[in-house]
CSV table of N, CA, C and O in Angstrom, one decimal:
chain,number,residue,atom,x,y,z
A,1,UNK,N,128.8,244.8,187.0
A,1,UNK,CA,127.4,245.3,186.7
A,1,UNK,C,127.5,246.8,186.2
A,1,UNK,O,128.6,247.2,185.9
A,2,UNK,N,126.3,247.6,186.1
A,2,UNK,CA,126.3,248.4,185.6
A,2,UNK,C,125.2,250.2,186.1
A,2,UNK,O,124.0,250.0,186.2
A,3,UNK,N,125.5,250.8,186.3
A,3,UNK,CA,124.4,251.8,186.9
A,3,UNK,C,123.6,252.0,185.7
A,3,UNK,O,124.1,252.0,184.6
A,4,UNK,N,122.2,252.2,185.8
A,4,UNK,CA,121.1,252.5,185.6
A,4,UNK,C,120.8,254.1,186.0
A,4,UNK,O,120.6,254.6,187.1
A,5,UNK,N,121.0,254.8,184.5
A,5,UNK,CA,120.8,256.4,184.8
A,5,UNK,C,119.4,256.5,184.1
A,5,UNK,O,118.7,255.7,183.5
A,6,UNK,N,119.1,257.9,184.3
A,6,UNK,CA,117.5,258.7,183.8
A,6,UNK,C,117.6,258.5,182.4
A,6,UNK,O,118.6,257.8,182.2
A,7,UNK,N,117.1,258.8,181.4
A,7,UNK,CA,117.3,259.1,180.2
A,7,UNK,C,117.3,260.8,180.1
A,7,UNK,O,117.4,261.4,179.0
A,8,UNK,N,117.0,261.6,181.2
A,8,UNK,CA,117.2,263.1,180.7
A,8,UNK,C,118.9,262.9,181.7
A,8,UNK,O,119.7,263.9,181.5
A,9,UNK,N,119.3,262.2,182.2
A,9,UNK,CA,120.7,262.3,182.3
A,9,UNK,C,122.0,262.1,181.2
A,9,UNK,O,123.1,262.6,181.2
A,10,UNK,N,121.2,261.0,180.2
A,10,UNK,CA,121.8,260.7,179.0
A,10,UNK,C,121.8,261.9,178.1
A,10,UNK,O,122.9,262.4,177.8
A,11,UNK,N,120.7,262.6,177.8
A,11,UNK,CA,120.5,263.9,177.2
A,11,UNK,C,121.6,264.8,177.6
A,11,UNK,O,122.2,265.5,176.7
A,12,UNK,N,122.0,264.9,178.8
A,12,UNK,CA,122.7,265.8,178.9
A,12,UNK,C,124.4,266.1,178.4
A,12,UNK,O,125.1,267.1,178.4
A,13,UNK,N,124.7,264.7,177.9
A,13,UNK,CA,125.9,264.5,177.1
A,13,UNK,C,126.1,264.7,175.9
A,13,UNK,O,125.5,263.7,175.3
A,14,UNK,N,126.6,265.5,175.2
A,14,UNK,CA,126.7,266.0,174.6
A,14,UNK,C,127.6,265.0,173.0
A,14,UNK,O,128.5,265.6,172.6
A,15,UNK,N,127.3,264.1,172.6
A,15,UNK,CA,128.0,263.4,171.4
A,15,UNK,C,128.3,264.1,169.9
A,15,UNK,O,127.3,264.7,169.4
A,16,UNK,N,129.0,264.1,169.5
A,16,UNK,CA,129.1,264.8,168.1
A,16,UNK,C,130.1,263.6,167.6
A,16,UNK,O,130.8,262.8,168.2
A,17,UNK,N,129.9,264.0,166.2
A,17,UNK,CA,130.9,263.4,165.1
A,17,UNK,C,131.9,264.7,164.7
A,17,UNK,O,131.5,265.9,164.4
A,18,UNK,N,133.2,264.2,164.6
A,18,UNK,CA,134.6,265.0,164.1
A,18,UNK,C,135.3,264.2,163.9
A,18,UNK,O,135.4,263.1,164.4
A,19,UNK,N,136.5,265.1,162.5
A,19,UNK,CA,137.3,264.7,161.7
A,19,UNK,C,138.9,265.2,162.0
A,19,UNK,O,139.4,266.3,161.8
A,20,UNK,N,139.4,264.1,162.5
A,20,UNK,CA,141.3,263.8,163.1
A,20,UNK,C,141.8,264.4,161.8
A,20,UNK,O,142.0,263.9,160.7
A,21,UNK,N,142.0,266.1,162.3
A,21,UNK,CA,143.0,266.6,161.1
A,21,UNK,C,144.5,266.8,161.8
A,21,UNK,O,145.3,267.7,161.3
A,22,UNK,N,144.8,266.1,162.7
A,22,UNK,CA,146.3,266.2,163.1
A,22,UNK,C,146.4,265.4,164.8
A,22,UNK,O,145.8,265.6,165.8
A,23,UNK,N,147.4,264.6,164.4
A,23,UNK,CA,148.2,263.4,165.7
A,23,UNK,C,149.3,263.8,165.6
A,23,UNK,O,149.8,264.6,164.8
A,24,UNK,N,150.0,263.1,166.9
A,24,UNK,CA,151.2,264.0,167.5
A,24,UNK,C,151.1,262.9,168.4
A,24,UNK,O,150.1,262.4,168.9
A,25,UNK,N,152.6,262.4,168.6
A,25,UNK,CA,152.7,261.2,169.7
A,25,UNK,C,153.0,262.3,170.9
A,25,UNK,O,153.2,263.5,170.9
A,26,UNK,N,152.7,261.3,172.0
A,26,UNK,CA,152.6,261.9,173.7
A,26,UNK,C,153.4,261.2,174.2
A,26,UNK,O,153.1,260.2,174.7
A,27,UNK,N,154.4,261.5,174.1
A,27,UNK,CA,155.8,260.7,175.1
A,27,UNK,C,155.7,261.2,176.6
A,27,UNK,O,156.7,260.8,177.3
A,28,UNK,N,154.9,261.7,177.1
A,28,UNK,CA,154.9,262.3,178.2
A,28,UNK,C,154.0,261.9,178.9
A,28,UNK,O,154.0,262.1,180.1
A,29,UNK,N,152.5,260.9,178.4
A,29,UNK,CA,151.4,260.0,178.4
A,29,UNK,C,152.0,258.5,179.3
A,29,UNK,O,152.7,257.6,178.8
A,30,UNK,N,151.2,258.5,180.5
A,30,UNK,CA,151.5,257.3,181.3
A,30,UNK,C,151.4,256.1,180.6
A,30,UNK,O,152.3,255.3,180.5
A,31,UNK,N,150.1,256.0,179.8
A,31,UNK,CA,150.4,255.2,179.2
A,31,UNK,C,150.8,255.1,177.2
A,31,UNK,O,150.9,256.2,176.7
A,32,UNK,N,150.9,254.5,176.7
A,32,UNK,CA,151.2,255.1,175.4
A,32,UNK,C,149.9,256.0,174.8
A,32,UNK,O,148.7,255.7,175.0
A,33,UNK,N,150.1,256.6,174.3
A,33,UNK,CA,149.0,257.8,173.4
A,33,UNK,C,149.4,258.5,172.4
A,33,UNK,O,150.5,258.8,172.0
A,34,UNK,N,148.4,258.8,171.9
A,34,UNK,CA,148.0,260.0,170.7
A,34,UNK,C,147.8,261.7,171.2
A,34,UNK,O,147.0,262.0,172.0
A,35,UNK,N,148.5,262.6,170.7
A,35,UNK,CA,147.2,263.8,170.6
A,35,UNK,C,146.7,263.6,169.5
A,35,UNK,O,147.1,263.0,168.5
A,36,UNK,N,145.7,264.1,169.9
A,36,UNK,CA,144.8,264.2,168.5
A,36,UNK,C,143.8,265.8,168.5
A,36,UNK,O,143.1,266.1,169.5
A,37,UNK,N,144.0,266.7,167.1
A,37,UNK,CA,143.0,267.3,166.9
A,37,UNK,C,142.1,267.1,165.8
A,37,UNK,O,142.4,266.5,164.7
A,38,UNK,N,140.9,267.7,166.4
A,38,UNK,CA,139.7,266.9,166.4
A,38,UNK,C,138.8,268.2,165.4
A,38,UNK,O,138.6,269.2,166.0
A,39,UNK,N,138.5,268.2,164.4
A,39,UNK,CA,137.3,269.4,163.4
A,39,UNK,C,135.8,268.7,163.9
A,39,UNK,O,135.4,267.5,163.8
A,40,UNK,N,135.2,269.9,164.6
A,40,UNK,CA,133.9,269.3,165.0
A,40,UNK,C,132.8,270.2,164.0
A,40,UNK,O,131.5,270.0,164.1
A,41,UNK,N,133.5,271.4,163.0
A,41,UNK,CA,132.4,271.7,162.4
A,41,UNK,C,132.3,273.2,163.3
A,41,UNK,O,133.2,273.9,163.9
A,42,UNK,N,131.0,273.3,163.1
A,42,UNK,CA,130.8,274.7,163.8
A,42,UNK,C,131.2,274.8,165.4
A,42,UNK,O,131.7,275.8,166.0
A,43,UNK,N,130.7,273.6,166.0
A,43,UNK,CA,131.7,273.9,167.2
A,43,UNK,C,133.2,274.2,167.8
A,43,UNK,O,133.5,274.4,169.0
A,44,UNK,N,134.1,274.2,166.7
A,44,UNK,CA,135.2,274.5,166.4
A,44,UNK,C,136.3,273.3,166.1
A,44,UNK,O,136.0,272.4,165.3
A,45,UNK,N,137.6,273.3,166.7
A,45,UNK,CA,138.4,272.6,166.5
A,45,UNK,C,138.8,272.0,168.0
A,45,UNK,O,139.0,273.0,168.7
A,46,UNK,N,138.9,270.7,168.6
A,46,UNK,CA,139.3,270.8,170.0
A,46,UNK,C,140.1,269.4,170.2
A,46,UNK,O,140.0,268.3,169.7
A,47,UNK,N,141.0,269.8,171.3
A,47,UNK,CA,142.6,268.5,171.3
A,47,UNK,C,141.7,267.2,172.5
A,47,UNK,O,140.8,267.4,173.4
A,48,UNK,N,142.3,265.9,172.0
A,48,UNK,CA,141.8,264.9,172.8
A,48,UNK,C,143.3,264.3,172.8
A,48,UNK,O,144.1,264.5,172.0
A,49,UNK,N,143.4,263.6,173.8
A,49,UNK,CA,144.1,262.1,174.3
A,49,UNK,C,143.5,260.9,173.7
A,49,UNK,O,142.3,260.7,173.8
A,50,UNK,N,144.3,260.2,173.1
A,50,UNK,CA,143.4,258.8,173.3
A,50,UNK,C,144.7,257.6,173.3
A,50,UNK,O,145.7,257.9,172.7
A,51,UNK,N,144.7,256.8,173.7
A,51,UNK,CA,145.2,255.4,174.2
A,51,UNK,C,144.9,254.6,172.8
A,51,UNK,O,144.1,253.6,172.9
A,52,UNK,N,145.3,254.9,172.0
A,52,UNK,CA,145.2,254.0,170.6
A,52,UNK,C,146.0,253.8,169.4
A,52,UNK,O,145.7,253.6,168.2
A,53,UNK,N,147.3,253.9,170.3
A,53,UNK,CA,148.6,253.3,170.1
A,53,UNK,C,148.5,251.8,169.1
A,53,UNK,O,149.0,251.8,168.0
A,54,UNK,N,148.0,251.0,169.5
A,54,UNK,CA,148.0,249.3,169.5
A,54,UNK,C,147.6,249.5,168.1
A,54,UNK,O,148.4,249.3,167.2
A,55,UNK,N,146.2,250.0,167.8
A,55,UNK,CA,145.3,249.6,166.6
A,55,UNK,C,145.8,250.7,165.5
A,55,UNK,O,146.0,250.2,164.4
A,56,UNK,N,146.2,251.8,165.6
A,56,UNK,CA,146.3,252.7,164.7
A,56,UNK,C,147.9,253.3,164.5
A,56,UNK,O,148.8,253.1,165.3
A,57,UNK,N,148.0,253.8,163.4
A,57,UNK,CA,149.7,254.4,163.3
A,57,UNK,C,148.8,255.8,162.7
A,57,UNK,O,147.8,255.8,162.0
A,58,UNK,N,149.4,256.8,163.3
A,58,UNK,CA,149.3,258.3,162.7
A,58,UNK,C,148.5,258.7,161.5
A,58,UNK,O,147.5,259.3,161.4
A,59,UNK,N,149.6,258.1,160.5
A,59,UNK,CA,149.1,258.4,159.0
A,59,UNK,C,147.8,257.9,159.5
A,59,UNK,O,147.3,258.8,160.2
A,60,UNK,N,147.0,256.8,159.3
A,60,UNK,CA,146.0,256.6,159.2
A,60,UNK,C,144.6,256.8,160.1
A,60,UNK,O,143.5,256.2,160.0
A,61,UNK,N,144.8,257.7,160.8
A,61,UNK,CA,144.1,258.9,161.5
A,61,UNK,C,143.7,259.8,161.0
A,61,UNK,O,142.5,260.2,161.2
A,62,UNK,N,144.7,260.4,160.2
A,62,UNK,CA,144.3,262.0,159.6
A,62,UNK,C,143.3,261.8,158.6
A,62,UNK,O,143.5,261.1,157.6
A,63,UNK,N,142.3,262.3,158.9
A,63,UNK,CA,141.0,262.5,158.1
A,63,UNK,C,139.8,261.4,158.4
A,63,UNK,O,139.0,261.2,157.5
A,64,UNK,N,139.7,260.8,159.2
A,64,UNK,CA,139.1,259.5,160.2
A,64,UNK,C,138.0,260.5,160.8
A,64,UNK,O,138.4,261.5,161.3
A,65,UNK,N,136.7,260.3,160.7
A,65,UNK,CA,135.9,260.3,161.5
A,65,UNK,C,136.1,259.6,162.6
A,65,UNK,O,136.7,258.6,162.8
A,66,UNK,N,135.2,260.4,163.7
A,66,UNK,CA,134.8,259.4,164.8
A,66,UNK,C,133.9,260.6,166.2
A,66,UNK,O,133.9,261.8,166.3
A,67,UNK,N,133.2,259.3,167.1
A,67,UNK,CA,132.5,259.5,167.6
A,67,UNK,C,133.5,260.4,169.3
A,67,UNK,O,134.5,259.9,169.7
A,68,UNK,N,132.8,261.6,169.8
A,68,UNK,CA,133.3,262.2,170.8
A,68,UNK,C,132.2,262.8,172.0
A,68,UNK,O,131.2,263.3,171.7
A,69,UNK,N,132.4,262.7,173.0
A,69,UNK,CA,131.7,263.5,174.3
A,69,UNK,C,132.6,264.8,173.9
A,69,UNK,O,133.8,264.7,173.6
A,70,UNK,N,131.9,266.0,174.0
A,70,UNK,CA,132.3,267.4,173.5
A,70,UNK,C,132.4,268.3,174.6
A,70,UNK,O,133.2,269.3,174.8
A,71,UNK,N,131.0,267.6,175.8
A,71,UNK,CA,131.5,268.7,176.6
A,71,UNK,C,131.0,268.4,178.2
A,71,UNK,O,130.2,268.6,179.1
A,72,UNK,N,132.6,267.8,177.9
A,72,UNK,CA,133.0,267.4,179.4
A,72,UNK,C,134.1,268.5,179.6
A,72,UNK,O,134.8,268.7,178.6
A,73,UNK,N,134.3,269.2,180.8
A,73,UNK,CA,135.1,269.8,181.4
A,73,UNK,C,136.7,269.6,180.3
A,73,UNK,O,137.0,268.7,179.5
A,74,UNK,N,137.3,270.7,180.7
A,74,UNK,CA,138.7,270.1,180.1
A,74,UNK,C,139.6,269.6,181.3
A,74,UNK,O,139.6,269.9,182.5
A,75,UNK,N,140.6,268.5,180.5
A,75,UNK,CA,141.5,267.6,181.7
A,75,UNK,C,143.0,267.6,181.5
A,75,UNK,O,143.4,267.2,180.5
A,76,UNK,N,143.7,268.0,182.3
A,76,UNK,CA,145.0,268.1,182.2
A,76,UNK,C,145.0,266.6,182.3
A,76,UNK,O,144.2,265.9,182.9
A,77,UNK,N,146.5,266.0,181.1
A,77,UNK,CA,146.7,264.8,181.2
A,77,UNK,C,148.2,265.2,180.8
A,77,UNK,O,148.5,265.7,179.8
A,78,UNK,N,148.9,265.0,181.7
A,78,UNK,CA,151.0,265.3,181.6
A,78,UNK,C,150.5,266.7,181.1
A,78,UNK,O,149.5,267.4,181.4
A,79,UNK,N,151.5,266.9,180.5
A,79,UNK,CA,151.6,268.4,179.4
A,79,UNK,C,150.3,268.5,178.2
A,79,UNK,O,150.3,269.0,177.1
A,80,UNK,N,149.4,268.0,178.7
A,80,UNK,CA,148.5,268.2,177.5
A,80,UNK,C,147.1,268.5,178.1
A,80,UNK,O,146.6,267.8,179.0
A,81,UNK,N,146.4,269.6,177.4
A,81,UNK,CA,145.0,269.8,177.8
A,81,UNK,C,144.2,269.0,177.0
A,81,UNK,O,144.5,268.7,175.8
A,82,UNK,N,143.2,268.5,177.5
A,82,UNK,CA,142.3,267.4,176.7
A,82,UNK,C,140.9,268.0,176.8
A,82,UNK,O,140.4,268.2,177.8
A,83,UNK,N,140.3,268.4,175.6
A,83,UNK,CA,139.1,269.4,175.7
A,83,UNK,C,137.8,268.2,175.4
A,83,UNK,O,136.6,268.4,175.7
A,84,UNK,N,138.1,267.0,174.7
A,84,UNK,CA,136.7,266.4,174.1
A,84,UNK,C,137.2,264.5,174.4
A,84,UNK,O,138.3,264.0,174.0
A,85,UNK,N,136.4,264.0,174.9
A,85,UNK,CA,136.7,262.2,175.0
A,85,UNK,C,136.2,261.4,173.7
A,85,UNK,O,135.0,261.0,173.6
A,86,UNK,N,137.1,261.4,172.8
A,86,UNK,CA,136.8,260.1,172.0
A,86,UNK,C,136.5,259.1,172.6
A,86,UNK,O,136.8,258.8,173.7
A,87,UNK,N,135.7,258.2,171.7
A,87,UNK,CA,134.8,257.3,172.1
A,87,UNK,C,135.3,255.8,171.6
A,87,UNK,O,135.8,256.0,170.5
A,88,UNK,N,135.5,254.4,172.1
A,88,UNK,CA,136.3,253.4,171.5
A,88,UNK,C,135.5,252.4,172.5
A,88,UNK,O,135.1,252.6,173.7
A,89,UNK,N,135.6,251.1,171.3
A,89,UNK,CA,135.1,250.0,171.9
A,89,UNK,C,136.2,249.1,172.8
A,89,UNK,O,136.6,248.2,172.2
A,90,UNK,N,136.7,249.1,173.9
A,90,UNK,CA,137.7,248.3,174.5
A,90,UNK,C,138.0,246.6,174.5
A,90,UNK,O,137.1,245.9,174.0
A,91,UNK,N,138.8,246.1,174.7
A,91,UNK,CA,138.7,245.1,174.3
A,91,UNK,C,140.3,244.6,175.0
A,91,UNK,O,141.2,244.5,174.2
A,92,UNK,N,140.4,244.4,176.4
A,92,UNK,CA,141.8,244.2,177.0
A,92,UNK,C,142.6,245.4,176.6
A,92,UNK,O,142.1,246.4,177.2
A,93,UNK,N,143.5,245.7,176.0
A,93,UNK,CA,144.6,246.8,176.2
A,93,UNK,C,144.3,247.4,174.7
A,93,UNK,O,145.2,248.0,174.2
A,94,UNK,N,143.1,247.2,174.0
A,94,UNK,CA,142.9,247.4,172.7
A,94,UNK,C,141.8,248.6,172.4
A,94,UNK,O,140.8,247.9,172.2
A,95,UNK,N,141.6,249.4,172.3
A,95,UNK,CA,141.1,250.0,172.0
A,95,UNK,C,140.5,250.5,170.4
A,95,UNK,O,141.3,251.2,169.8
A,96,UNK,N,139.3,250.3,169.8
A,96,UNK,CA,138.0,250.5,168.3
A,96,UNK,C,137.6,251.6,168.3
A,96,UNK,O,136.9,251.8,169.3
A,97,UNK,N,137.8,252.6,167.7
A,97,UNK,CA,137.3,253.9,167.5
A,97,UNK,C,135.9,253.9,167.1
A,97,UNK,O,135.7,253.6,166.0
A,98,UNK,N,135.0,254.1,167.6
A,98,UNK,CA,133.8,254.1,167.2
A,98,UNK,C,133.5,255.9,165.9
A,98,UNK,O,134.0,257.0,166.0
A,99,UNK,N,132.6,255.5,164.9
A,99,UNK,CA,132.6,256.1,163.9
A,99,UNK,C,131.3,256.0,163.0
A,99,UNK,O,130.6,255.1,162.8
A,100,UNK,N,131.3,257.2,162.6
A,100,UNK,CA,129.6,256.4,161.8
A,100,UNK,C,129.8,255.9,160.7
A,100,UNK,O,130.5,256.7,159.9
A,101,UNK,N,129.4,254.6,160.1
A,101,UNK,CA,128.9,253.7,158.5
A,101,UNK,C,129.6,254.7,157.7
A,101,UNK,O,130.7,254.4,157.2
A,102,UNK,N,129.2,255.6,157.5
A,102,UNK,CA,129.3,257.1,156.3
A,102,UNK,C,129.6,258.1,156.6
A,102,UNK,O,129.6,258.7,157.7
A,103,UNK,N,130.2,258.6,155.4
A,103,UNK,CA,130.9,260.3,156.3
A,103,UNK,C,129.8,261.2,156.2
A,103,UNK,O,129.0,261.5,155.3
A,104,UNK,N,130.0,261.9,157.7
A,104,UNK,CA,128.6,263.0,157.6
A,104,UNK,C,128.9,264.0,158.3
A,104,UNK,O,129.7,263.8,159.2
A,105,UNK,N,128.3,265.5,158.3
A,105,UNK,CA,128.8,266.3,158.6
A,105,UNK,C,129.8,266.7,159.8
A,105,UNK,O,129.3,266.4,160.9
A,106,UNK,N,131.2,267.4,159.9
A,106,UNK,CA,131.5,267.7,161.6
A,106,UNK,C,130.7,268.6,162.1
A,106,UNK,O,130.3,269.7,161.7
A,107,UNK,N,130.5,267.8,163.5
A,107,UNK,CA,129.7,268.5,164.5
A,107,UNK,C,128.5,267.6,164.4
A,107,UNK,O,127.8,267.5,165.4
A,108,UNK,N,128.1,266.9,163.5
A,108,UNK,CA,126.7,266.0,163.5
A,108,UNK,C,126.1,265.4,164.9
A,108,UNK,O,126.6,264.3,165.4
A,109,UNK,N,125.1,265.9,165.5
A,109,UNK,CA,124.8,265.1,166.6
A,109,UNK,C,125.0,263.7,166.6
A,109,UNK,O,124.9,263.1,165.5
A,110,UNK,N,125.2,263.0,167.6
A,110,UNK,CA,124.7,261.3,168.0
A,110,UNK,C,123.6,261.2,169.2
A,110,UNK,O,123.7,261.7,170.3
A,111,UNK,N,122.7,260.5,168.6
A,111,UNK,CA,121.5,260.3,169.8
A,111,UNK,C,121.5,258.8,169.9
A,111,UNK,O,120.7,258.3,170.7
């Protein structure tokens, strides 16, 4: 099942669109992973983790939009600071980058 939040709780999460200008494998990542930095536009540039090994190879990252939570705390994961959670549709050990139809500005809200 699922929790049932406020909608000024939803508000409070902060979604943007940013463009993957640099990956870097994580051999130090429990499970397999990515770094990834992330161009959000005026809110600057900021590094994520993501688990998306399976669907994607490097080259085809760099310059990829996609959907991110911006401002969640930052999270040590091994040797890596993780500043913003990309967003992905799951699917067993698979992981879908979620992204908008069209390219549109970094930093673009998502509501």
């Amino acid at each position: 099942m699922y929790n049932v939040i406020k909608f000024e709780d939803f508000t409070k999460v902060d979604l943007r669109v940013g463009t993957i200008i640099d990956v870097q494998d994580f051999p130090e990542a429990r499970h397999p992973a990515y770094q990834l930095t992330i161009d959000f536009g005026e809110l600057g540039v900021k590094k994520s983790s993501a688990q998306i090994t399976r669907l994607y190879k490097k080259e085809d990252l760099i310059n990829r939009q996609i959907a991110a939570v911006v401002n969640f705390p930052k999270k040590q994961i091994a040797t890596f600071m993780s500043e913003c959670l990309v967003l992905g549709a799951v699917k067993g050990e698979d992981v879908m980058l979620l992204h908008p139809e069209s390219s549109v500005k970094n930093g673009t809200v998502i509501s």
